[in-house]
Amino acid sequence: MSAQVPVLEDLGDVRGKRILVRTDFNVPMSGPDEDRHITDDFRIRAALPTIEWLRERGAIVVCASHLGRPKGTPSAKYSMAPVAKRLAELAPGVDLLENLRFSPGEEGNDDAFTRQLVAGFDLYVNDAFGAAHRAHASIVGPPRTLPSAAGRLLQREVEVLGGLRESAKRPFVAVLGGSKVSDKLGVIEALIERVDELLIGGAMCFTFLAALGNTVGDSLCEPDQIEHCRKLMAKGVSIQLPEDIVGVDASGEYATFGTRLPQGAKGFDIGPGTAARFSDVILAARSVFWNGPMGMFEDPRFAAGTRTVAEAMAETKAFTVVGGGDSAAALAEFGFDDDVDHVSTGGGASLEFLELGDLPGLAALRGAPRVR
Ligand code: ADP
Ligand code: MG
């Protein structure tokens, strides 16, 4: 299965048409509630190719996005005003609606809210990959009545991730880390059917190590997932786990371990031996998908494993894709974000798309009425 979606060209002549563009302007912000400012405008700039394509062809563009989790109630903290201001600088004349999640109808996928949203519009464009796995009103509602298309960002995500899923060049290697196994079991199960090697680091490695009978001390571990991990490994697929671990001992001192952690010890990173082995596998691959830091990289003592993997991602000749908010942040922090082929704009969405091969937002676009 490949998740084909209509693209901007399928909208026909857009001159004079009013177009609702669902963007992902869920940007990082800081400052007091009444005086928020944007700390990184990457997501706004990322929507410009779509916005400009439409405007160059004479369309009237209005953007709409959610911001944070206001849970259905308007508040100054989650106002779109700072985003609207930045958008006005980058794309003068493009309007932005107020935070979609100020209405409970957005997350509730409410019909009346959708009708209100699409009133006065001729066409709908979804360029919010990071929200395309949610069946929210602004994602699945407009295509029920308006001719619709994927914007450039969404189109590229579908091409890259769909390509990896269906026809990755081999060897195809997946590197998974991050905090929770339970979040990622679905994608692990889908990936082991497709990859040649699955490298596991991050906190989730401890549940796998425990499933092999190792002691993990006080490291993050999900006992209720141990049996599941054991079954996955029994399938005979190539899952590679760490052989050395870096962390702290029972008295809180920095320490290195093998795969058996003593009582009270905590593992916070893969060790140098594991990092070197993972790096070799990435360098020899022809396609690599990476999601989830190899350790608690926010603490410089435990960043080395993630840094080594990021370096290998930058250096390998393989086609490289990174998904996941924290993995992308780590990559950027180490200065390698320009050296990989694709950094996905959606963490949860990229995992769900790799797992299932489709998303509610993509299915909605395919079901939209055609332009007459
Ligand atoms: P992503 O956003 O890339 O999908 P996750 O959200 O799953 O990644 O996980 C990222 C978090 O996992 C980071 O905050 C990191 O500190 C944490 N983490 C990784 N390894 C460990 C570990 N061994 N112990 C505790 N936390 C860890
Ligand atoms: Mg995360």
Coordinates of C-alpha atoms and ligand atoms in Angstrom, one line a residue:
M1 CA 0.0 0.0 0.0
S2 CA 1.2 3.5 -0.7
A3 CA -0.5 6.5 0.7
Q4 CA -1.0 8.6 -2.4
V5 CA -2.5 12.0 -1.7
P6 CA -3.7 14.9 -3.9
V7 CA -1.1 17.6 -4.2
L8 CA -1.2 21.4 -4.9
E9 CA -1.3 20.9 -8.7
D10 CA -4.5 18.9 -8.3
L11 CA -6.3 22.0 -7.0
G12 CA -6.4 23.4 -10.6
D13 CA -6.5 27.2 -11.1
V14 CA -6.4 28.8 -7.6
R15 CA -6.6 32.4 -8.8
G16 CA -9.0 34.4 -6.6
K17 CA -9.8 31.3 -4.6
R18 CA -10.0 31.5 -0.8
I19 CA -7.8 28.7 0.7
L20 CA -7.8 27.4 4.3
V21 CA -4.3 26.1 5.0
R22 CA -3.9 23.9 8.0
T23 CA -0.3 24.5 9.2
D24 CA 1.6 23.2 12.2
F25 CA 2.6 26.4 13.9
N26 CA 2.9 24.7 17.3
V27 CA 6.1 26.6 17.9
P28 CA 8.2 26.6 21.1
M29 CA 7.5 29.7 23.2
S30 CA 8.7 31.3 26.4
G31 CA 8.1 34.3 28.6
P32 CA 5.2 35.2 31.0
D33 CA 1.7 34.2 30.0
E34 CA 0.6 37.7 28.8
D35 CA 3.9 38.3 27.0
R36 CA 4.9 35.1 25.2
H37 CA 7.6 35.1 22.5
I38 CA 8.7 32.5 19.9
T39 CA 12.0 30.9 20.6
D40 CA 12.3 29.1 17.3
D41 CA 10.3 30.1 14.1
F42 CA 11.4 27.0 12.1
R43 CA 7.8 25.7 11.8
I44 CA 6.6 29.0 10.4
R45 CA 9.4 29.2 7.9
A46 CA 8.7 25.5 6.9
A47 CA 5.2 26.4 5.7
L48 CA 6.4 29.2 3.4
P49 CA 6.9 27.1 0.3
T50 CA 3.3 26.1 0.3
I51 CA 2.0 29.5 1.2
E52 CA 4.2 31.2 -1.5
W53 CA 3.2 28.6 -4.2
L54 CA -0.5 29.4 -3.6
R55 CA 0.0 33.2 -3.4
E56 CA 2.1 33.4 -6.5
R57 CA -0.8 31.9 -8.3
G58 CA -3.2 34.5 -7.0
A59 CA -4.9 32.6 -4.1
I60 CA -6.0 34.2 -0.9
V61 CA -4.4 32.3 1.9
V62 CA -5.7 32.0 5.5
C63 CA -3.7 29.7 7.9
A64 CA -5.0 27.8 10.9
S65 CA -3.1 25.9 13.6
H66 CA -3.2 24.7 17.1
L67 CA -0.6 25.9 19.7
G68 CA 0.0 23.9 22.9
R69 CA -2.8 22.3 24.9
P70 CA -5.3 24.9 25.9
K71 CA -7.9 22.1 26.3
G72 CA -10.9 24.0 24.7
T73 CA -10.6 27.3 26.6
P74 CA -9.1 30.5 25.3
S75 CA -6.2 31.9 27.2
A76 CA -3.4 34.5 26.7
K77 CA -0.8 31.9 27.2
Y78 CA -1.8 30.0 24.1
S79 CA -2.8 33.0 21.9
M80 CA -1.6 32.8 18.3
A81 CA -0.8 36.6 18.4
P82 CA 3.0 36.2 18.5
V83 CA 2.8 33.7 15.7
A84 CA 0.6 36.0 13.6
K85 CA 3.1 38.8 14.1
R86 CA 6.0 36.6 12.8
L87 CA 3.9 35.3 9.9
A88 CA 3.0 38.8 8.9
E89 CA 6.8 39.5 8.6
L90 CA 7.5 36.4 6.7
A91 CA 4.4 36.4 4.5
P92 CA 2.7 39.8 4.5
G93 CA -1.0 39.6 3.8
V94 CA -1.5 36.0 5.0
D95 CA -4.1 35.8 7.8
L96 CA -3.9 33.4 10.7
L97 CA -7.0 32.2 12.7
E98 CA -6.9 32.1 16.5
N99 CA -5.7 28.8 18.2
L100 CA -7.9 26.0 16.9
R101 CA -7.8 24.3 20.3
F102 CA -9.5 27.3 21.9
S103 CA -12.7 25.5 20.9
P104 CA -13.5 22.0 22.2
G105 CA -14.9 21.2 18.8
E106 CA -11.4 20.9 17.3
E107 CA -10.2 17.9 19.3
G108 CA -13.7 16.6 19.5
N109 CA -14.0 16.6 15.7
D110 CA -17.3 18.4 15.9
D111 CA -19.3 18.9 12.7
A112 CA -20.6 22.3 13.7
F113 CA -17.1 23.5 14.4
T114 CA -15.9 22.2 11.0
R115 CA -18.8 24.0 9.3
Q116 CA -17.8 27.2 11.0
L117 CA -14.1 26.7 10.1
V118 CA -14.7 26.1 6.3
A119 CA -17.4 28.8 5.9
G120 CA -16.3 31.2 3.1
F121 CA -13.5 29.0 1.8
D122 CA -13.2 27.3 -1.6
L123 CA -10.3 24.9 -1.0
Y124 CA -8.4 23.3 1.8
V125 CA -4.7 22.4 2.1
N126 CA -3.2 20.3 4.8
D127 CA 0.5 21.0 5.5
A128 CA 0.5 20.0 9.1
F129 CA 2.1 16.5 9.1
G130 CA 2.7 16.7 12.8
A131 CA -1.0 16.7 13.4
A132 CA -2.1 14.4 10.5
H133 CA -2.3 11.4 12.8
R134 CA -5.1 13.1 14.8
A135 CA -8.7 12.8 13.7
H136 CA -9.3 16.4 14.8
A137 CA -11.8 18.7 13.1
S138 CA -9.3 20.9 11.2
I139 CA -7.5 17.7 9.9
V140 CA -10.4 15.4 8.8
G141 CA -13.3 17.9 8.7
P142 CA -12.6 20.3 5.7
P143 CA -12.0 17.5 3.1
R144 CA -15.5 16.3 3.7
T145 CA -16.8 19.3 1.7
L146 CA -13.9 21.2 0.2
P147 CA -11.6 20.0 -2.7
S148 CA -8.3 19.4 -0.8
A149 CA -4.6 18.8 -1.2
A150 CA -1.5 18.1 0.7
G151 CA 0.9 21.1 1.0
R152 CA 4.6 20.7 0.1
L153 CA 5.7 19.7 3.6
L154 CA 3.1 17.0 4.0
Q155 CA 3.8 15.8 0.4
R156 CA 7.5 15.4 1.1
E157 CA 6.8 13.5 4.4
V158 CA 4.6 11.0 2.6
E159 CA 7.2 10.6 -0.2
V160 CA 10.1 10.1 2.2
L161 CA 8.5 8.0 4.9
G162 CA 6.3 6.1 2.4
G163 CA 9.4 5.3 0.4
L164 CA 11.3 4.0 3.4
R165 CA 8.3 1.9 4.4
E166 CA 7.8 0.4 0.9
S167 CA 11.1 0.4 -0.9
A168 CA 14.0 1.3 1.3
K169 CA 17.5 0.6 -0.2
R170 CA 19.2 -2.2 1.8
P171 CA 20.7 -2.7 4.2
F172 CA 17.9 -0.8 5.9
V173 CA 18.7 0.0 9.6
A174 CA 16.4 1.5 12.2
V175 CA 17.9 3.1 15.4
L176 CA 15.4 3.4 18.2
G177 CA 15.8 5.0 21.6
G178 CA 13.9 7.5 23.8
S179 CA 12.2 7.0 27.0
K180 CA 9.3 4.5 26.7
V181 CA 9.1 1.1 25.0
S182 CA 5.3 1.1 25.4
D183 CA 5.1 4.2 23.2
K184 CA 7.0 2.5 20.4
L185 CA 6.1 -1.2 20.5
G186 CA 3.8 -0.7 17.5
V187 CA 6.5 0.8 15.3
I188 CA 9.1 -1.7 16.5
E189 CA 6.8 -4.6 15.4
A190 CA 6.2 -2.9 12.0
L191 CA 9.9 -2.1 11.5
I192 CA 11.2 -5.6 12.4
E193 CA 9.3 -6.9 9.4
R194 CA 11.1 -4.4 7.1
V195 CA 14.6 -3.6 8.4
D196 CA 17.8 -5.6 8.2
E197 CA 19.0 -4.4 11.6
L198 CA 17.2 -2.8 14.6
L199 CA 19.5 -1.0 17.0
I200 CA 18.0 -0.3 20.4
G201 CA 19.4 2.3 22.9
G202 CA 17.8 4.9 25.2
A203 CA 15.9 4.0 28.3
M204 CA 13.9 1.5 26.3
C205 CA 16.9 -0.8 26.0
F206 CA 16.5 -1.8 29.7
T207 CA 13.2 -3.5 29.2
F208 CA 14.9 -5.6 26.4
L209 CA 18.0 -6.2 28.5
A210 CA 15.7 -7.3 31.4
A211 CA 13.9 -9.7 29.0
L212 CA 17.2 -11.4 28.4
G213 CA 17.7 -11.9 32.1
N214 CA 20.0 -9.0 32.9
T215 CA 19.6 -6.9 36.1
V216 CA 18.9 -3.2 35.3
G217 CA 19.2 -1.7 38.8
D218 CA 17.1 1.4 39.1
S219 CA 17.2 2.3 35.4
L220 CA 13.9 3.1 33.6
C221 CA 12.3 -0.2 32.8
E222 CA 8.7 -1.3 32.1
P223 CA 8.2 -4.7 33.8
D224 CA 4.8 -5.1 32.2
Q225 CA 6.4 -5.0 28.7
I226 CA 9.2 -7.5 29.4
E227 CA 7.2 -10.5 28.1
H228 CA 6.3 -8.6 24.9
C229 CA 10.0 -7.7 24.4
R230 CA 11.0 -11.3 24.9
K231 CA 8.5 -12.4 22.2
L232 CA 9.8 -9.8 19.8
M233 CA 13.3 -11.1 20.2
A234 CA 12.2 -14.7 19.9
K235 CA 11.0 -14.0 16.3
G236 CA 14.7 -14.4 15.3
V237 CA 15.0 -10.9 13.9
S238 CA 18.2 -8.9 14.2
I239 CA 17.7 -6.7 17.3
Q240 CA 20.9 -5.3 18.6
L241 CA 21.1 -4.2 22.2
P242 CA 23.9 -2.4 24.1
E243 CA 26.9 -4.3 25.5
D244 CA 28.0 -1.5 27.8
I245 CA 26.0 1.2 29.7
V246 CA 27.0 4.5 31.2
G247 CA 25.2 6.0 34.2
V248 CA 25.5 6.4 37.9
D249 CA 26.1 3.9 40.7
A250 CA 24.1 3.6 43.9
S251 CA 25.9 6.6 45.5
G252 CA 25.1 8.8 42.4
E253 CA 28.7 8.7 41.0
Y254 CA 29.3 8.5 37.3
A255 CA 30.0 4.9 36.4
T256 CA 30.2 2.4 33.4
F257 CA 28.7 -1.0 33.4
G258 CA 28.3 -4.1 31.2
T259 CA 24.8 -5.4 30.7
R260 CA 24.2 -6.3 34.3
L261 CA 23.6 -3.2 36.5
P262 CA 24.1 -3.5 40.2
Q263 CA 21.4 -2.7 42.7
G264 CA 20.7 1.0 42.9
A265 CA 22.6 1.8 39.7
K266 CA 20.9 3.8 36.9
G267 CA 21.8 3.6 33.2
F268 CA 21.6 6.9 31.4
D269 CA 23.4 6.3 28.1
I270 CA 24.8 3.6 25.8
G271 CA 28.5 3.0 26.5
P272 CA 31.3 3.8 24.0
G273 CA 31.6 0.2 22.8
T274 CA 27.9 0.1 21.9
A275 CA 28.1 3.6 20.3
A276 CA 31.0 2.5 18.1
R277 CA 29.2 -0.7 17.1
F278 CA 26.0 1.2 16.3
S279 CA 28.0 3.8 14.3
D280 CA 29.6 1.0 12.2
V281 CA 26.2 -0.4 11.3
I282 CA 24.9 3.0 10.3
L283 CA 28.0 3.7 8.2
A284 CA 27.5 0.4 6.3
A285 CA 23.7 0.9 5.7
R286 CA 22.0 2.3 2.6
S287 CA 18.9 3.6 4.5
V288 CA 18.6 4.6 8.1
F289 CA 15.7 5.7 10.2
W290 CA 16.5 7.1 13.6
N291 CA 14.0 7.9 16.4
G292 CA 14.7 8.6 20.0
P293 CA 17.9 9.7 21.8
M294 CA 20.4 7.0 22.9
G295 CA 20.5 8.5 26.4
M296 CA 19.6 11.4 28.6
F297 CA 21.5 13.7 26.3
E298 CA 20.2 16.9 28.0
D299 CA 22.9 16.1 30.7
P300 CA 26.3 16.5 29.0
R301 CA 27.6 13.5 30.9
F302 CA 25.1 11.3 29.1
A303 CA 25.2 12.8 25.6
A304 CA 28.1 10.9 24.1
G305 CA 26.0 7.9 22.8
T306 CA 23.5 10.2 21.1
R307 CA 26.3 12.4 19.7
T308 CA 28.1 9.3 18.2
V309 CA 24.9 8.2 16.5
A310 CA 24.2 11.7 15.2
E311 CA 27.8 11.9 13.8
A312 CA 27.3 8.6 12.0
M313 CA 24.0 9.8 10.6
A314 CA 25.8 12.8 9.2
E315 CA 28.7 10.8 7.9
T316 CA 27.1 7.8 6.3
K317 CA 26.3 7.6 2.6
A318 CA 23.0 6.1 3.4
F319 CA 19.6 7.9 2.9
T320 CA 19.0 9.2 6.4
V321 CA 15.7 10.1 8.1
V322 CA 15.2 11.4 11.6
G323 CA 11.8 11.4 13.3
G324 CA 10.9 12.5 16.8
G325 CA 11.0 15.9 18.6
D326 CA 13.8 15.1 21.0
S327 CA 15.9 13.3 18.4
A328 CA 15.6 16.2 16.0
A329 CA 16.5 18.6 18.9
A330 CA 19.6 16.5 19.7
L331 CA 20.6 16.5 16.0
A332 CA 20.3 20.3 15.9
E333 CA 22.1 20.8 19.2
F334 CA 25.1 18.9 17.8
G335 CA 24.9 20.8 14.5
F336 CA 24.1 17.9 12.2
D337 CA 20.6 18.8 11.2
D338 CA 21.7 19.9 7.7
D339 CA 23.7 16.7 7.2
V340 CA 20.8 14.2 7.1
D341 CA 18.4 13.8 4.2
H342 CA 15.2 14.4 6.0
V343 CA 14.2 15.6 9.5
S344 CA 10.5 14.7 9.9
T345 CA 8.3 17.5 11.2
G346 CA 6.2 15.0 13.1
G347 CA 7.3 12.8 16.0
G348 CA 4.2 10.7 16.7
A349 CA 2.9 11.1 13.2
S350 CA 6.1 9.7 11.6
L351 CA 6.1 6.7 13.9
E352 CA 2.4 6.0 13.2
F353 CA 2.8 6.4 9.5
L354 CA 5.8 4.0 9.4
E355 CA 3.7 1.6 11.5
L356 CA 0.4 1.7 9.6
G357 CA 1.3 3.2 6.2
D358 CA -1.5 5.7 6.4
L359 CA -2.9 8.5 8.7
P360 CA -6.4 9.9 9.3
G361 CA -5.3 13.2 7.7
L362 CA -4.1 11.5 4.5
A363 CA -7.1 9.3 4.2
A364 CA -9.3 12.4 4.5
L365 CA -7.4 14.2 1.7
R366 CA -7.9 11.2 -0.6
G367 CA -11.6 11.1 0.1
A368 CA -12.1 14.9 -0.6
P369 CA -14.3 16.0 -3.6
R370 CA -12.4 16.7 -6.8
V371 CA -12.1 20.2 -8.2
R372 CA -14.9 20.8 -10.8
Ligands
ADP1 P1 11.6 11.5 20.6 O1 11.0 12.8 21.0 O2 12.8 11.7 19.7 O3 10.6 10.5 20.0 P2 11.3 10.3 23.2 O4 10.4 11.4 23.6 O5 10.8 9.0 23.1 O6 12.2 10.8 21.9 O7 12.5 10.3 24.4 C1 13.3 11.3 24.6 C2 13.7 11.4 26.1 O8 14.2 10.1 26.5 C3 14.8 12.4 26.3 O9 14.3 13.4 27.2 C4 15.9 11.6 27.1 O10 16.5 12.3 28.2 C5 15.2 10.4 27.5 N1 16.1 9.2 27.8 C6 16.8 8.6 26.8 N2 17.5 7.6 27.4 C7 17.3 7.7 28.7 C8 17.7 6.9 29.9 N3 18.6 5.9 29.7 N4 17.2 7.2 31.1 C9 16.3 8.2 31.2 N5 15.9 9.0 30.2 C10 16.3 8.7 28.9
MG2 MG 9.8 13.3 22.7

